[in-house]
Tab-separated table of C-alpha atoms in Angstrom:
chain	number	residue	atom	x	y	z
D	19	MET	CA	0.000	0.000	0.000
D	20	SER	CA	1.027	3.633	-0.375
D	21	ALA	CA	-0.194	6.639	1.552
D	22	GLU	CA	0.371	10.314	2.232
D	23	PHE	CA	-0.185	11.650	5.734
D	24	HIS	CA	-1.057	15.347	5.999
D	25	GLN	CA	-1.774	18.103	8.432
D	26	ARG	CA	-4.147	21.003	7.800
D	27	THR	CA	-1.520	23.392	6.449
D	28	PRO	CA	0.864	23.458	3.473
D	29	LEU	CA	3.687	24.473	5.834
D	30	ILE	CA	3.992	20.899	7.196
D	31	PRO	CA	5.386	18.543	4.522
D	32	ALA	CA	3.344	15.481	3.655
D	33	ARG	CA	4.671	12.136	4.865
D	34	GLN	CA	4.789	9.622	2.020
D	35	CYS	CA	5.470	5.934	2.431
D	36	TYR	CA	4.982	2.450	1.034
D	37	PHE	CA	3.929	-0.128	3.581
D	38	ALA	CA	2.516	-3.586	4.085
D	39	ARG	CA	-0.580	-4.091	6.240
D	40	TYR	CA	-1.300	-7.299	8.127
D	41	CYS	CA	-4.664	-7.958	9.762
D	42	LYS	CA	-5.459	-10.893	12.024
D	43	LYS	CA	-8.363	-11.869	14.216
D	44	HIS	CA	-7.367	-13.272	17.589
D	45	THR	CA	-9.511	-14.982	20.202
D	46	ASN	CA	-12.189	-13.265	22.298
D	47	GLY	CA	-13.212	-10.766	19.629
D	48	THR	CA	-9.843	-9.058	19.242
D	49	TRP	CA	-8.350	-7.828	15.967
D	50	GLY	CA	-4.816	-6.675	15.267
D	51	VAL	CA	-3.877	-4.359	12.377
D	52	VAL	CA	-0.158	-3.696	11.807
D	53	ASP	CA	1.619	-1.540	9.185
D	54	VAL	CA	5.339	-1.511	8.367
D	55	SER	CA	7.250	0.463	5.701
D	56	LEU	CA	8.737	-1.268	2.671
D	57	GLU	CA	11.308	1.317	1.563
D	58	ASN	CA	14.160	-1.095	2.380
D	59	LEU	CA	12.726	-3.579	-0.132
D	60	PHE	CA	11.501	-1.057	-2.702
D	61	PRO	CA	13.817	1.974	-2.511
D	62	TYR	CA	12.157	5.377	-2.892
D	63	PRO	CA	14.161	8.362	-4.270
D	64	GLN	CA	13.551	10.633	-1.265
D	65	VAL	CA	12.936	8.745	1.951
D	66	GLN	CA	12.121	11.236	4.726
D	67	PHE	CA	9.614	9.061	6.529
D	68	ARG	CA	9.435	5.394	7.477
D	69	ARG	CA	6.555	3.720	9.225
D	70	ARG	CA	8.004	1.298	11.732
D	71	PRO	CA	5.602	-1.383	13.040
D	72	SER	CA	2.492	0.657	13.875
D	73	GLY	CA	-1.194	-0.005	14.086
D	74	CYS	CA	-3.991	-0.838	16.464
D	75	VAL	CA	-5.651	-3.503	18.560
D	76	ILE	CA	-9.456	-3.567	18.408
D	77	GLN	CA	-11.387	-5.289	21.183
D	78	GLU	CA	-15.119	-5.865	21.345
D	79	VAL	CA	-16.821	-4.424	24.427
D	80	GLY	CA	-20.410	-4.238	25.583
D	81	ASN	CA	-23.237	-2.348	23.868
D	82	ARG	CA	-21.827	-3.080	20.398
D	83	GLY	CA	-18.821	-0.880	21.076
D	84	SER	CA	-15.084	-1.289	20.543
D	85	LYS	CA	-11.973	-0.420	22.494
D	86	VAL	CA	-9.149	0.746	20.215
D	87	THR	CA	-5.516	0.912	21.323
D	88	TRP	CA	-3.263	2.665	18.806
D	89	ILE	CA	0.530	2.448	18.566
D	90	GLU	CA	2.396	4.877	16.303
D	91	HIS	CA	6.101	4.192	15.685
D	92	VAL	CA	7.827	6.191	12.929
D	93	GLU	CA	11.221	7.377	11.756
D	94	VAL	CA	11.108	10.863	10.214
D	95	ASP	CA	13.456	13.596	9.015
D	96	ASN	CA	12.125	16.911	10.384
D	97	ARG	CA	14.958	19.165	9.192
D	98	SER	CA	12.789	20.891	6.552
D	99	LEU	CA	10.061	21.878	9.011
D	100	HIS	CA	8.837	25.454	9.192
D	101	PRO	CA	9.994	26.967	12.526
D	102	LEU	CA	6.395	27.733	13.549
D	103	PHE	CA	5.461	24.039	13.509
D	104	ARG	CA	8.761	22.509	14.614
D	105	PRO	CA	7.870	22.060	18.338
D	106	ILE	CA	4.497	20.390	17.767
D	107	VAL	CA	5.731	18.133	14.931
D	108	SER	CA	9.128	17.208	16.401
D	109	SER	CA	7.454	16.205	19.677
D	110	GLY	CA	5.442	13.583	17.762
D	111	PHE	CA	2.096	15.096	18.798
D	112	ALA	CA	1.032	16.375	15.345
D	113	PHE	CA	0.974	12.853	13.860
D	114	SER	CA	0.514	10.974	17.118
D	115	ALA	CA	-1.574	7.950	18.043
D	116	LYS	CA	-3.964	10.367	19.777
D	117	ARG	CA	-4.662	11.964	16.411
D	118	TRP	CA	-5.593	8.586	14.897
D	119	ILE	CA	-7.948	7.857	17.792
D	120	ALA	CA	-9.468	11.350	17.532
D	121	THR	CA	-10.059	10.844	13.795
D	122	ILE	CA	-11.789	7.502	14.378
D	123	ASN	CA	-13.903	9.010	17.144
D	124	ARG	CA	-14.940	11.967	14.959
D	125	HIS	CA	-15.983	9.613	12.154
D	126	CYS	CA	-18.027	7.442	14.536
D	127	GLN	CA	-19.748	10.536	15.921
D	128	TRP	CA	-20.630	11.638	12.394
D	129	LEU	CA	-22.115	8.219	11.598
D	130	THR	CA	-24.206	8.328	14.780
D	131	THR	CA	-25.426	11.855	14.031
D	132	SER	CA	-26.258	11.154	10.388
D	133	THR	CA	-28.377	8.098	11.234
D	134	ALA	CA	-30.077	9.525	14.336
D	135	ARG	CA	-33.798	10.242	14.356
D	136	THR	CA	-34.843	13.776	13.528
D	137	ALA	CA	-34.964	15.997	16.593
D	138	PRO	CA	-35.697	19.728	17.057
D	139	THR	CA	-32.682	21.967	16.626
D	140	THR	CA	-32.228	25.629	17.525
D	141	ASP	CA	-35.425	27.238	18.873
D	142	GLY	CA	-37.360	24.018	18.287
D	143	VAL	CA	-36.979	24.110	14.470
D	144	LEU	CA	-37.622	20.659	13.020
D	145	ILE	CA	-35.545	19.528	10.031
D	146	PRO	CA	-37.019	16.542	8.127
D	147	GLN	CA	-34.921	13.384	8.253
D	148	GLU	CA	-34.069	13.659	4.533
D	149	GLY	CA	-33.031	17.279	4.997
D	150	ARG	CA	-30.884	16.422	8.010
D	151	GLU	CA	-29.012	13.738	6.049
D	152	SER	CA	-28.504	16.050	3.041
D	153	LEU	CA	-27.261	18.868	5.267
D	154	LEU	CA	-24.722	16.613	6.989
D	155	LYS	CA	-23.532	15.173	3.662
D	156	LEU	CA	-23.092	18.675	2.264
D	157	ALA	CA	-21.137	19.686	5.376
D	158	GLU	CA	-18.944	16.603	4.988
D	159	LYS	CA	-18.338	17.485	1.324
D	160	MET	CA	-17.455	21.055	2.321
D	161	THR	CA	-15.015	20.016	5.057
D	162	LYS	CA	-13.285	17.377	2.911
D	163	ASN	CA	-12.895	19.942	0.149
D	164	PHE	CA	-11.347	22.391	2.626
D	165	PHE	CA	-8.853	19.861	4.007
D	166	ASN	CA	-7.893	18.633	0.531
D	167	ASN	CA	-7.313	22.204	-0.613
D	168	ILE	CA	-4.948	23.314	2.162
D	169	ASN	CA	-2.687	20.313	2.708
D	170	SER	CA	0.769	19.684	1.249
D	171	CYS	CA	-0.035	16.604	-0.824
D	172	SER	CA	1.940	16.022	-4.014
D	173	GLU	CA	-0.979	17.234	-6.158
D	174	ASN	CA	-1.103	20.684	-4.513
D	175	VAL	CA	1.566	22.958	-6.014
D	176	TRP	CA	2.015	25.989	-3.761
D	177	SER	CA	3.815	29.260	-4.384
D	178	GLY	CA	4.557	32.212	-2.120
D	179	LEU	CA	3.493	35.852	-2.057
D	180	PRO	CA	6.208	38.350	-3.102
D	181	GLN	CA	8.144	39.842	-0.183
D	182	ASN	CA	6.874	43.390	-0.744
D	183	PHE	CA	3.446	42.452	0.679
D	184	ALA	CA	2.397	42.752	4.313
D	185	ALA	CA	1.060	39.235	4.964
D	186	GLN	CA	3.708	36.732	6.084
D	187	ASP	CA	4.224	33.030	5.252
D	188	VAL	CA	1.489	33.107	2.596
D	189	ARG	CA	0.992	30.137	0.310
D	190	LEU	CA	-1.282	30.280	-2.723
D	191	ARG	CA	-2.274	28.054	-5.602
D	192	TYR	CA	-4.950	27.505	-8.193
D	193	GLY	CA	-7.804	25.087	-7.661
D	194	ASN	CA	-10.215	23.749	-10.246
D	195	ILE	CA	-12.075	25.983	-12.692
D	196	LEU	CA	-15.520	26.878	-11.331
D	197	LYS	CA	-18.332	26.383	-13.850
D	198	VAL	CA	-21.794	27.605	-12.883
D	199	PRO	CA	-24.629	27.479	-15.460
D	200	GLY	CA	-25.456	30.956	-16.729
D	201	LYS	CA	-22.243	32.535	-15.417
D	202	PRO	CA	-18.740	32.905	-16.912
D	203	SER	CA	-16.246	30.355	-15.622
D	204	GLY	CA	-13.388	31.445	-13.393
D	205	ASN	CA	-10.252	30.135	-11.755
D	206	ILE	CA	-10.416	29.310	-8.069
D	207	VAL	CA	-7.560	30.858	-6.096
D	208	ILE	CA	-6.724	29.252	-2.745
D	209	PHE	CA	-4.565	31.200	-0.302
D	210	THR	CA	-3.497	30.507	3.256
D	211	THR	CA	-1.188	31.580	6.057
D	212	SER	CA	-0.427	30.435	9.620
D	213	ILE	CA	0.260	32.479	12.750
D	214	GLN	CA	0.987	31.798	16.418
D	215	ILE	CA	-1.360	33.320	19.008
D	216	PRO	CA	-0.573	32.952	22.736
D	217	VAL	CA	-4.081	31.963	23.836
D	218	PRO	CA	-5.561	28.492	24.530
D	219	MET	CA	-7.118	26.656	21.603
D	220	GLU	CA	-10.549	26.663	23.242
D	221	VAL	CA	-10.608	30.470	23.551
D	222	LEU	CA	-9.635	30.975	19.914
D	223	PHE	CA	-12.051	28.272	18.716
D	224	ASP	CA	-15.003	29.823	20.579
D	225	PHE	CA	-14.228	33.264	19.193
D	226	LEU	CA	-14.068	32.092	15.572
D	227	ARG	CA	-17.047	29.729	15.605
D	228	HIS	CA	-19.628	31.853	17.423
D	229	GLU	CA	-22.138	33.995	15.547
D	230	ARG	CA	-21.907	36.811	18.118
D	231	THR	CA	-18.233	37.452	17.328
D	232	ARG	CA	-18.209	36.688	13.602
D	233	ASN	CA	-18.441	40.358	12.614
D	234	ARG	CA	-15.174	40.978	14.506
D	235	TRP	CA	-13.133	39.114	11.867
D	236	ASP	CA	-15.344	38.430	8.803
D	237	LEU	CA	-15.092	41.333	6.359
D	238	LEU	CA	-18.454	40.463	4.765
D	239	SER	CA	-20.191	40.366	8.157
D	240	ASN	CA	-18.683	43.602	9.492
D	241	GLN	CA	-21.312	45.933	10.990
D	242	ARG	CA	-24.030	43.380	10.257
D	243	HIS	CA	-26.206	41.164	12.416
D	244	VAL	CA	-25.245	37.459	12.367
D	245	GLN	CA	-27.674	34.798	13.590
D	246	GLU	CA	-27.440	31.025	13.843
D	247	LEU	CA	-30.698	29.799	12.293
D	248	VAL	CA	-30.413	26.063	12.928
D	249	TYR	CA	-27.743	23.597	13.929
D	250	VAL	CA	-27.254	19.842	14.184
D	251	SER	CA	-24.994	18.675	17.027
D	252	ASN	CA	-22.227	16.221	16.198
D	253	GLY	CA	-21.392	14.194	19.290
D	254	GLU	CA	-21.699	15.006	22.970
D	255	ASN	CA	-19.815	18.302	22.838
D	256	PRO	CA	-22.412	20.989	21.944
D	257	LYS	CA	-19.696	23.061	20.246
D	258	ASN	CA	-19.241	20.343	17.622
D	259	ARG	CA	-22.006	21.167	15.191
D	260	VAL	CA	-23.159	21.878	11.659
D	261	SER	CA	-24.863	25.278	11.497
D	262	ILE	CA	-26.672	27.555	9.088
D	263	MET	CA	-25.691	31.179	9.681
D	264	GLN	CA	-27.692	34.164	8.454
D	265	VAL	CA	-26.152	37.609	7.900
D	266	ASN	CA	-28.617	40.507	7.775
D	267	SER	CA	-27.820	43.983	6.473
D	268	SER	CA	-31.199	45.169	7.777
D	269	PRO	CA	-33.904	43.560	9.960
D	270	ASN	CA	-35.855	42.255	6.961
D	271	LYS	CA	-33.079	41.535	4.469
D	272	ILE	CA	-30.975	38.369	4.382
D	273	GLU	CA	-27.670	39.263	2.745
D	274	ILE	CA	-25.683	36.030	3.106
D	275	LEU	CA	-26.302	32.453	4.218
D	276	TYR	CA	-23.365	30.410	5.480
D	277	LEU	CA	-23.059	26.694	6.041
D	278	GLN	CA	-20.581	26.134	8.874
D	279	GLU	CA	-19.079	23.100	10.575
D	280	SER	CA	-17.116	23.473	13.806
D	281	TYR	CA	-15.305	20.700	15.645
D	282	THR	CA	-12.785	20.486	18.474
D	283	ASP	CA	-10.921	17.792	20.402
D	284	GLU	CA	-7.624	17.587	22.267
D	285	THR	CA	-5.549	17.308	19.070
D	286	GLY	CA	-6.947	20.384	17.312
D	287	SER	CA	-9.979	22.291	16.081
D	288	TYR	CA	-11.455	23.554	12.855
D	289	ILE	CA	-14.141	25.951	11.645
D	290	VAL	CA	-15.104	25.552	7.990
D	291	TYR	CA	-17.751	27.639	6.274
D	292	ALA	CA	-19.052	28.478	2.802
D	293	PRO	CA	-21.569	30.983	1.407
D	294	MET	CA	-24.765	29.363	0.216
D	295	ASP	CA	-27.478	30.354	-2.223
D	296	ILE	CA	-30.874	30.584	-0.488
D	297	MET	CA	-32.595	28.398	-3.101
D	298	ALA	CA	-29.828	25.783	-2.915
D	299	MET	CA	-30.067	25.674	0.886
D	300	SER	CA	-33.848	25.290	0.688
D	301	LYS	CA	-33.449	22.267	-1.598
D	302	ILE	CA	-30.881	20.703	0.750
D	303	LEU	CA	-33.160	21.096	3.785
D	304	ASN	CA	-35.868	19.297	1.838
D	305	GLY	CA	-33.612	16.345	1.006
D	306	GLY	CA	-31.906	17.590	-2.167
D	307	ASN	CA	-28.758	15.903	-3.473
D	308	PRO	CA	-25.616	17.691	-2.178
D	309	LYS	CA	-23.601	16.400	-5.156
D	310	PHE	CA	-25.205	19.054	-7.342
D	311	VAL	CA	-24.366	21.980	-5.017
D	312	SER	CA	-21.260	24.027	-5.857
D	313	ILE	CA	-19.461	25.086	-2.718
D	314	LEU	CA	-16.314	27.132	-1.998
D	315	PRO	CA	-15.215	26.524	1.597
D	316	SER	CA	-12.937	28.763	3.619
D	317	GLY	CA	-12.062	28.531	7.277
D	318	PHE	CA	-9.618	27.979	10.088
D	319	SER	CA	-7.581	25.140	11.517
D	320	ILE	CA	-6.181	25.375	15.042
D	321	MET	CA	-3.357	23.323	16.557
D	322	PRO	CA	-1.567	23.648	19.898
D	323	ASP	CA	1.790	25.382	19.486
D	324	LYS	CA	3.473	22.604	21.449
D	325	ALA	CA	2.584	19.257	22.951
D	326	PRO	CA	0.889	19.317	26.385
D	327	GLY	CA	3.599	19.253	29.060
D	328	GLN	CA	6.344	20.230	26.614
D	329	GLY	CA	8.603	23.070	27.737
D	330	ASP	CA	7.785	25.957	30.044
D	331	GLY	CA	4.733	28.176	29.913
D	332	ALA	CA	1.143	27.643	28.832
D	333	VAL	CA	0.139	25.969	25.578
D	334	GLY	CA	-0.876	28.520	22.934
D	335	SER	CA	-2.350	28.110	19.471
D	336	ILE	CA	-1.228	27.979	15.856
D	337	LEU	CA	-3.968	29.298	13.615
D	338	THR	CA	-4.087	28.470	9.908
D	339	LEU	CA	-6.388	30.679	7.835
D	340	ALA	CA	-7.431	29.557	4.360
D	341	PHE	CA	-9.718	31.248	1.842
D	342	GLN	CA	-11.024	30.542	-1.643
D	343	SER	CA	-12.143	33.067	-4.218
D	344	VAL	CA	-13.096	33.036	-7.891
D	345	ASP	CA	-10.791	35.163	-10.021
D	346	ARG	CA	-11.646	35.680	-13.697
D	347	LEU	CA	-8.535	37.776	-14.361
D	348	SER	CA	-5.978	35.088	-13.508
D	349	ASN	CA	-4.816	31.889	-15.135
D	350	LYS	CA	-2.251	29.266	-14.187
D	351	GLU	CA	0.488	31.148	-16.057
D	352	TYR	CA	-0.270	34.637	-14.749
D	353	MET	CA	-1.708	36.227	-11.607
D	354	PRO	CA	-2.169	40.010	-11.884
D	355	GLN	CA	-0.931	42.451	-9.274
D	356	SER	CA	-4.530	43.367	-8.407
D	357	THR	CA	-5.271	39.771	-7.347
D	358	LEU	CA	-2.113	39.621	-5.222
D	359	LYS	CA	-3.132	42.859	-3.492
D	360	ILE	CA	-6.598	41.461	-2.714
D	361	ILE	CA	-5.062	38.279	-1.239
D	362	ASP	CA	-2.674	40.340	0.863
D	363	ALA	CA	-5.479	42.625	2.082
D	364	ILE	CA	-7.816	39.782	3.062
D	365	LEU	CA	-5.160	37.877	4.988
D	366	SER	CA	-3.565	40.932	6.633
D	367	THR	CA	-6.905	42.416	7.714
D	368	THR	CA	-8.277	39.121	9.034
D	369	VAL	CA	-5.078	38.316	10.944
D	370	ALA	CA	-5.004	41.807	12.469
D	371	SER	CA	-8.676	41.577	13.526
D	372	ILE	CA	-8.174	38.191	15.207
D	373	LYS	CA	-4.965	39.275	16.962
D	374	ASP	CA	-6.600	42.468	18.245
D	375	ALA	CA	-9.504	40.479	19.671
D	376	MET	CA	-7.326	37.817	21.275
D	377	LEU	CA	-4.449	39.927	22.560
D	378	PHE	CA	-6.322	43.038	23.607
D	379	GLY	CA	-9.440	41.449	25.029
D	380	ILE	CA	-11.956	42.541	22.381
D	381	ARG	CA	-14.058	39.345	22.567
């Protein structure tokens, strides 16, 4: 088998490896799954990562549940790491066994939520079962798209912003061409940066996910009223949810609808959102097929700036911001100065707004 292991930023190199996987069922309802790298047998030109015997033991427990014990054992060359991420990656925490367990747990929570019976959401609003399933599938599509767009996989070719711009450590690239019936096609530009903020992950996550503070950092929501119309909880933590946000420019005028998914656990957090057409959202809530909905997600990924217990001082946060926009002036051979200035302005303004709120208590 071959695989690439990523984090939610292009500043952490992908870990590529070839490995063999062995699965065996033992007695008393116990399974073992073990991976080991094969680079010694099939040499790879640039070996910076080897997966030593790693995997999990799965044991059946009561109430149709499972107990999973994960072991992660790797050999990796971290010399090319960006300084911002060196502590959290070199400690092993960024790609740790805890992250595997957290990923499995998040997936199981999503399965439970997607198959649960319909229940009232915010303010007693009832979403039909078909609408609930379509909404969750659309949110899953949105979040997968976001993660695929911002990682450092071999298919994503990133470039930097020229040094004469204000935003730092910016990475940008082109996505697919957006084709919407009745509108001219355009190139999708994806741009991202990462910053360190000396506040706990939970504080930063709450600030970015909540509708009451959205207008403090979202340029399109500035000086406007933001309201969470409905949400579907994902798991026991009420902060883990799929929401529909409404932005009003006046009491009787809906200016923007956002679909948003927020999730947090001990390994990290994310807030992913995308503007939605009102008619498209209406179809989704009535059970429409999310495959036919075009969506351009943007959002935030949050990691601790070091492993818990590592070094002196409190654990802060590393925030990765990533945005998508449609640009009809650019192509893969040329990006005009006007587009670069817009990218710089969006990132610089958003970073400054978040830092002001976090560091100077404007929450």
